[in-house]
Short mmCIF file of C-alpha atoms in Angstrom, two decimals:
data_model
loop_
_atom_site.label_atom_id
_atom_site.label_comp_id
_atom_site.label_asym_id
_atom_site.label_seq_id
_atom_site.Cartn_x
_atom_site.Cartn_y
_atom_site.Cartn_z
CA MET A 1 -4.42 29.97 -23.05
CA ASN A 2 -7.73 28.54 -24.24
CA ILE A 3 -9.86 26.62 -21.80
CA TRP A 4 -9.91 22.97 -22.75
CA ASN A 5 -13.22 21.13 -23.05
CA THR A 6 -13.65 19.01 -19.91
CA THR A 7 -15.41 16.26 -21.90
CA SER A 8 -12.19 15.52 -23.82
CA ASP A 9 -9.62 13.00 -22.67
CA PHE A 10 -6.38 13.56 -20.81
CA ILE A 11 -3.10 12.20 -22.19
CA LEU A 12 -0.82 10.30 -19.80
CA LEU A 13 2.79 10.72 -20.97
CA GLY A 14 3.76 7.61 -19.02
CA LEU A 15 6.90 6.40 -17.30
CA PHE A 16 8.79 4.79 -20.20
CA ASN A 17 9.94 5.52 -23.73
CA TYR A 18 10.15 2.93 -26.51
CA THR A 19 13.83 2.09 -26.10
CA GLU A 20 15.47 -1.23 -25.24
CA ALA A 21 16.47 0.00 -21.78
CA HIS A 22 12.97 1.24 -21.01
CA LEU A 23 11.45 -1.99 -22.39
CA PHE A 24 13.61 -3.91 -19.93
CA LEU A 25 12.45 -1.62 -17.10
CA PHE A 26 8.84 -2.08 -18.19
CA VAL A 27 9.15 -5.88 -18.06
CA MET A 28 10.82 -5.58 -14.64
CA ILE A 29 7.96 -3.38 -13.37
CA LEU A 30 5.39 -5.93 -14.59
CA THR A 31 7.33 -8.74 -12.90
CA ILE A 32 7.47 -6.82 -9.63
CA ALA A 33 3.76 -5.96 -9.83
CA PHE A 34 2.84 -9.61 -10.47
CA SER A 35 5.09 -10.73 -7.60
CA SER A 36 3.39 -8.16 -5.37
CA LEU A 37 -0.07 -9.49 -6.24
CA VAL A 38 1.02 -13.09 -5.63
CA GLY A 39 2.87 -12.27 -2.39
CA ASN A 40 0.06 -10.25 -0.87
CA ALA A 41 -2.57 -12.77 -1.97
CA LEU A 42 -0.49 -15.53 -0.34
CA MET A 43 -0.25 -13.46 2.86
CA ILE A 44 -4.05 -13.06 2.96
CA LEU A 45 -4.50 -16.80 2.29
CA LEU A 46 -2.09 -17.80 5.07
CA ILE A 47 -3.77 -15.51 7.58
CA HIS A 48 -7.20 -16.85 6.59
CA GLN A 49 -6.19 -20.53 6.68
CA ASP A 50 -4.02 -20.66 9.82
CA PHE A 51 -6.03 -20.35 13.05
CA GLN A 52 -2.94 -19.28 14.97
CA LEU A 53 -2.87 -16.12 12.84
CA HIS A 54 -6.48 -15.20 13.67
CA THR A 55 -5.45 -12.28 15.87
CA PRO A 56 -5.98 -8.51 15.49
CA MET A 57 -2.33 -8.05 14.47
CA TYR A 58 -2.59 -10.41 11.51
CA PHE A 59 -6.06 -9.21 10.58
CA LEU A 60 -4.59 -5.70 10.22
CA LEU A 61 -1.73 -7.17 8.20
CA SER A 62 -4.25 -8.85 5.87
CA GLN A 63 -5.94 -5.47 5.38
CA LEU A 64 -2.56 -3.95 4.48
CA SER A 65 -2.03 -6.69 1.90
CA LEU A 66 -5.52 -6.08 0.49
CA MET A 67 -4.81 -2.35 0.14
CA ASP A 68 -1.51 -3.06 -1.62
CA MET A 69 -3.20 -5.44 -4.06
CA MET A 70 -5.88 -2.87 -4.85
CA LEU A 71 -3.25 -0.14 -5.28
CA ILE A 72 -1.30 -2.22 -7.79
CA SER A 73 -4.54 -3.05 -9.65
CA THR A 74 -5.49 0.63 -9.80
CA ILE A 75 -2.20 1.80 -11.37
CA VAL A 76 -0.32 -0.95 -13.23
CA PRO A 77 -2.92 -2.43 -15.66
CA LYS A 78 -3.71 1.00 -17.17
CA MET A 79 -0.01 1.89 -17.36
CA ALA A 80 0.81 -1.43 -19.08
CA ALA A 81 -2.11 -1.15 -21.53
CA ASP A 82 -1.08 2.40 -22.48
CA TYR A 83 2.53 1.38 -23.09
CA LEU A 84 1.69 -1.73 -25.13
CA SER A 85 -1.08 -0.17 -27.23
CA GLY A 86 0.42 3.29 -27.62
CA LYS A 87 -2.96 4.81 -26.74
CA LYS A 88 -2.29 6.95 -23.69
CA SER A 89 -5.63 8.71 -23.33
CA ILE A 90 -7.79 8.55 -20.24
CA SER A 91 -11.28 10.00 -19.82
CA PRO A 92 -12.07 12.53 -17.07
CA ALA A 93 -14.23 9.87 -15.39
CA GLY A 94 -11.39 7.34 -15.55
CA CYS A 95 -8.98 9.94 -14.23
CA GLY A 96 -11.34 10.76 -11.37
CA LEU A 97 -11.66 7.07 -10.48
CA GLN A 98 -7.88 6.69 -10.40
CA ILE A 99 -7.54 9.71 -8.12
CA PHE A 100 -10.34 8.41 -5.87
CA PHE A 101 -8.95 4.89 -5.48
CA PHE A 102 -5.35 6.05 -5.19
CA GLN A 103 -6.14 8.62 -2.48
CA THR A 104 -8.53 6.23 -0.72
CA LEU A 105 -5.97 3.45 -0.52
CA GLY A 106 -3.09 5.79 0.37
CA GLY A 107 -5.09 7.57 3.08
CA SER A 108 -6.48 4.32 4.47
CA GLU A 109 -2.98 2.87 4.68
CA CYS A 110 -1.79 5.91 6.64
CA PHE A 111 -4.40 5.32 9.35
CA LEU A 112 -4.04 1.52 9.19
CA LEU A 113 -0.30 1.77 9.91
CA ALA A 114 -1.11 3.96 12.91
CA THR A 115 -3.62 1.33 14.08
CA MET A 116 -0.96 -1.36 13.69
CA SER A 117 1.45 0.69 15.82
CA TYR A 118 -1.20 0.93 18.56
CA ASP A 119 -1.67 -2.84 18.36
CA ARG A 120 2.08 -3.37 18.85
CA TYR A 121 2.16 -0.85 21.71
CA VAL A 122 -0.59 -2.72 23.58
CA ALA A 123 0.97 -6.14 22.85
CA VAL A 124 4.41 -5.11 24.16
CA CYS A 125 3.57 -2.61 26.91
CA HIS A 126 0.30 -4.10 28.23
CA PRO A 127 0.32 -7.80 27.25
CA LEU A 128 -2.01 -8.91 30.06
CA ARG A 129 -4.64 -6.33 29.07
CA TYR A 130 -4.29 -6.96 25.32
CA PRO A 131 -7.69 -8.73 24.91
CA ILE A 132 -9.37 -5.68 26.47
CA LEU A 133 -7.34 -2.81 25.01
CA MET A 134 -7.24 -4.38 21.54
CA SER A 135 -10.48 -6.33 21.36
CA TRP A 136 -11.85 -7.61 18.07
CA GLN A 137 -14.64 -5.04 18.26
CA LEU A 138 -12.17 -2.16 18.60
CA CYS A 139 -9.94 -3.64 15.89
CA LEU A 140 -12.84 -3.79 13.43
CA ARG A 141 -13.93 -0.26 14.28
CA MET A 142 -10.43 1.13 13.74
CA THR A 143 -10.13 -0.78 10.45
CA VAL A 144 -13.48 0.47 9.15
CA GLY A 145 -12.55 3.97 10.32
CA SER A 146 -9.30 3.80 8.34
CA TRP A 147 -11.19 2.82 5.17
CA CYS A 148 -13.85 5.51 5.67
CA LEU A 149 -11.36 8.33 6.32
CA GLY A 150 -9.36 7.31 3.26
CA ALA A 151 -12.51 7.16 1.12
CA ALA A 152 -13.62 10.60 2.32
CA ASP A 153 -10.23 12.06 1.36
CA GLY A 154 -10.29 10.31 -2.02
CA LEU A 155 -13.80 11.50 -2.84
CA MET A 156 -13.02 15.08 -1.83
CA GLN A 157 -9.80 15.29 -3.83
CA ALA A 158 -11.25 13.62 -6.94
CA ALA A 159 -14.33 15.88 -7.00
CA ALA A 160 -12.38 19.07 -6.25
CA THR A 161 -9.63 18.35 -8.81
CA LEU A 162 -12.03 17.65 -11.68
CA SER A 163 -14.13 20.74 -10.85
CA PHE A 164 -11.44 23.03 -12.32
CA PRO A 165 -11.46 24.15 -15.97
CA PHE A 166 -8.39 22.82 -17.79
CA CYS A 167 -6.24 24.51 -20.44
CA ASP A 168 -5.21 23.39 -23.93
CA ALA A 169 -2.15 21.61 -22.53
CA HIS A 170 -4.01 18.51 -21.37
CA GLU A 171 -0.93 16.25 -21.25
CA ILE A 172 -0.30 14.79 -17.78
CA ASN A 173 3.42 14.23 -17.23
CA HIS A 174 2.81 11.12 -15.15
CA PHE A 175 1.91 7.45 -15.58
CA PHE A 176 -1.39 7.77 -13.70
CA CYS A 177 -3.79 10.51 -12.61
CA GLU A 178 -2.58 12.11 -9.41
CA ALA A 179 -4.22 15.21 -7.94
CA PRO A 180 -1.09 17.43 -7.57
CA THR A 181 -0.04 16.73 -11.18
CA LEU A 182 -3.51 17.31 -12.61
CA VAL A 183 -3.98 20.59 -10.74
CA ARG A 184 -0.98 22.04 -12.61
CA LEU A 185 -3.07 21.93 -15.81
CA ALA A 186 -5.92 24.00 -14.34
CA CYS A 187 -6.79 27.36 -15.94
CA ALA A 188 -7.93 28.84 -12.63
CA ASP A 189 -6.56 30.00 -9.32
CA THR A 190 -5.81 26.81 -7.37
CA PHE A 191 -4.23 28.46 -4.30
CA VAL A 192 -7.14 27.70 -1.95
CA PHE A 193 -7.39 24.09 -3.16
CA GLU A 194 -3.63 23.52 -2.82
CA TYR A 195 -3.68 25.06 0.66
CA VAL A 196 -6.55 22.80 1.74
CA MET A 197 -4.81 19.80 0.15
CA TYR A 198 -1.65 20.66 2.10
CA ILE A 199 -3.66 20.76 5.33
CA CYS A 200 -5.17 17.37 4.44
CA CYS A 201 -1.67 16.01 3.87
CA VAL A 202 -0.62 17.23 7.31
CA LEU A 203 -3.63 15.48 8.87
CA MET A 204 -3.31 12.30 6.77
CA LEU A 205 0.47 11.96 7.02
CA LEU A 206 2.00 13.80 9.94
CA VAL A 207 -0.68 13.08 12.56
CA PRO A 208 -0.64 9.25 12.07
CA PHE A 209 3.15 9.34 11.67
CA SER A 210 3.47 11.24 14.98
CA LEU A 211 1.25 8.66 16.70
CA ILE A 212 3.43 5.89 15.28
CA LEU A 213 6.61 7.57 16.58
CA ILE A 214 5.06 8.02 20.03
CA SER A 215 3.92 4.37 20.12
CA TYR A 216 7.35 3.05 19.20
CA SER A 217 9.13 5.38 21.60
CA LEU A 218 7.05 3.89 24.41
CA ILE A 219 7.67 0.38 23.05
CA LEU A 220 11.43 0.97 22.91
CA ALA A 221 11.44 2.17 26.52
CA VAL A 222 9.68 -1.02 27.65
CA VAL A 223 11.77 -3.38 25.48
CA LEU A 224 15.04 -2.00 26.84
CA GLN A 225 13.84 -2.83 30.36
CA MET A 226 13.02 -6.46 29.51
CA ARG A 227 15.23 -8.97 31.30
CA SER A 228 14.54 -11.85 28.92
CA ARG A 229 16.81 -11.78 25.88
CA GLU A 230 14.34 -13.92 23.91
CA ALA A 231 11.48 -11.53 24.66
CA ARG A 232 13.56 -8.53 23.54
CA LYS A 233 14.53 -10.34 20.34
CA LYS A 234 10.91 -11.23 19.52
CA ALA A 235 9.69 -7.69 20.25
CA PHE A 236 12.43 -6.12 18.12
CA ALA A 237 11.77 -8.54 15.23
CA THR A 238 8.03 -7.79 15.13
CA CYS A 239 8.36 -4.03 15.60
CA SER A 240 11.30 -3.58 13.20
CA SER A 241 9.23 -5.14 10.40
CA HIS A 242 6.47 -2.62 10.96
CA LEU A 243 8.91 0.29 11.26
CA THR A 244 10.54 -0.67 7.95
CA VAL A 245 7.16 -0.59 6.19
CA VAL A 246 6.29 2.72 7.88
CA GLY A 247 9.59 4.30 6.84
CA LEU A 248 9.23 3.26 3.20
CA PHE A 249 5.60 4.37 2.91
CA TYR A 250 5.68 7.64 4.82
CA GLY A 251 9.08 8.69 3.47
CA ALA A 252 7.89 8.49 -0.14
CA ALA A 253 4.48 10.04 0.59
CA ILE A 254 5.93 13.00 2.49
CA PHE A 255 8.45 13.56 -0.33
CA ILE A 256 5.64 13.73 -2.90
CA TYR A 257 3.00 15.74 -1.05
CA MET A 258 4.82 18.00 1.38
CA ARG A 259 7.67 19.46 -0.67
CA PRO A 260 7.56 23.16 -1.60
CA LYS A 261 6.57 23.89 -5.20
CA SER A 262 10.03 25.22 -6.05
CA TYR A 263 11.59 21.81 -5.30
CA ARG A 264 9.15 19.75 -7.35
CA SER A 265 10.19 17.92 -10.51
CA ALA A 266 7.91 15.82 -12.71
CA ASN A 267 10.58 13.17 -13.28
CA HIS A 268 11.38 12.90 -9.56
CA ASP A 269 7.67 12.64 -8.76
CA LYS A 270 7.22 9.81 -11.26
CA VAL A 271 10.16 7.83 -9.88
CA VAL A 272 9.08 8.25 -6.24
CA SER A 273 5.44 7.48 -7.13
CA ALA A 274 6.59 4.28 -8.85
CA PHE A 275 8.52 3.39 -5.70
CA TYR A 276 5.62 3.59 -3.28
CA THR A 277 2.86 2.39 -5.64
CA ILE A 278 4.74 -0.56 -7.18
CA PHE A 279 7.91 -1.39 -5.23
CA THR A 280 6.68 -0.88 -1.65
CA PRO A 281 3.70 -3.29 -2.00
CA VAL A 282 6.03 -6.13 -3.03
CA LEU A 283 8.33 -5.44 -0.07
CA ASN A 284 5.58 -5.67 2.57
CA PRO A 285 4.93 -9.45 2.36
CA ILE A 286 8.68 -10.09 2.06
CA ILE A 287 9.47 -8.01 5.15
CA TYR A 288 6.69 -9.54 7.24
CA SER A 289 7.36 -13.12 6.14
CA LEU A 290 11.15 -13.06 6.54
CA ARG A 291 11.09 -11.29 9.90
CA ASN A 292 8.15 -13.16 11.43
CA SER A 293 8.52 -16.73 12.66
CA GLU A 294 4.74 -17.27 12.92
CA VAL A 295 4.20 -16.35 9.25
CA LYS A 296 7.11 -18.58 8.20
CA GLY A 297 5.62 -21.41 10.27
CA ALA A 298 2.22 -20.92 8.63
CA LEU A 299 3.88 -20.95 5.19
CA ARG A 300 5.71 -24.19 5.94
CA LYS A 301 2.49 -25.75 7.24
CA CYS A 302 0.60 -24.65 4.12
CA MET A 303 3.31 -26.02 1.82
CA GLY A 304 3.27 -29.31 3.74
CA GLN A 305 -0.50 -29.59 3.33
CA CYS A 306 -0.20 -28.87 -0.40
CA LYS A 307 2.44 -31.57 -0.79
CA ARG A 308 0.27 -34.11 1.03
CA GLN A 309 -2.74 -33.23 -1.12
CA ILE A 310 -0.67 -33.56 -4.31
CA ARG A 311 0.65 -36.95 -3.17
CA THR A 312 -2.89 -38.10 -2.34
CA VAL A 313 -4.18 -37.02 -5.74
CA CYS A 314 -1.26 -38.71 -7.53
CA PHE A 315 -1.75 -41.88 -5.48
CA ASN A 316 -5.50 -41.96 -6.26
CA MET A 317 -4.83 -41.36 -9.95
CA GLY A 318 -2.25 -44.12 -9.94
CA GLY A 319 -4.66 -46.49 -8.17
CA THR A 320 -7.48 -45.64 -10.59
CA GLY A 321 -5.15 -46.13 -13.54
CA GLY A 322 -4.16 -49.56 -12.22
CA TYR A 323 -7.79 -50.52 -11.72
CA TYR A 324 -8.72 -49.67 -15.29
CA ALA A 325 -5.54 -51.29 -16.60
CA GLU A 326 -6.63 -54.57 -15.09
#
């Protein structure tokens, strides 16, 4: 095969065809993506506005919402523009940026979820020492560390992937640029890169996931020994929300990045990628809001304040109208 000029554009084959069924799915995806942006933005707003939510736990949750919003913004607008315009090309620079942001956000979320599990472990197992073991200073350091480790992984994978020469077949059978899919187009031996990428996946996925499992095993042991039924219920409600998010995120990521080559399928990869880049972000605010009484209380308080402000504005407008009418 001829080596393809690296200054030319890639072609993203996309997720949908131009059929009525796929048009319906496309509209549904856009609706879900918009709902995800609104839901996560509302979660960040509630945490910022309500002083009772100014704790390390909810600060970490706001960071998770921010990552989900950025992930949606990295993938969906380009996918929608390609489908609506019919122009599915993407430049090498644009492809590299997608890989960088996607890997940065995915890697950062891996470590952030591990940080959140540590926060829950300290809150349940060592509640009296929580201000010391999970101080704001430590929380900020762990958050910044999560972002930096994710960015380092994203930069490494983007630079390494685009360093390969690519063949004539420059069509990417995906709806966004993802390192494993792009590497399949390389006209060079990619064994070393794929081996290093696999090691990175072990470090980025299995190590944080193992820490999460250890944290929740210790939490479960403590919760089962609690005498108060109300305390057990509150602990289970908070921790089950986090475990649901962890299961959805890590399950999809491990399926994509840690399967043997012989079991990989482009169509399966696209469906699973759509699940954890589009569907999972919309589930996070729903899971945390429905299972968390403090978030529901903050939402009710915010809605009450909005209603009072609307009534005040309407009353003032009515009073002003009456004044001018006289």
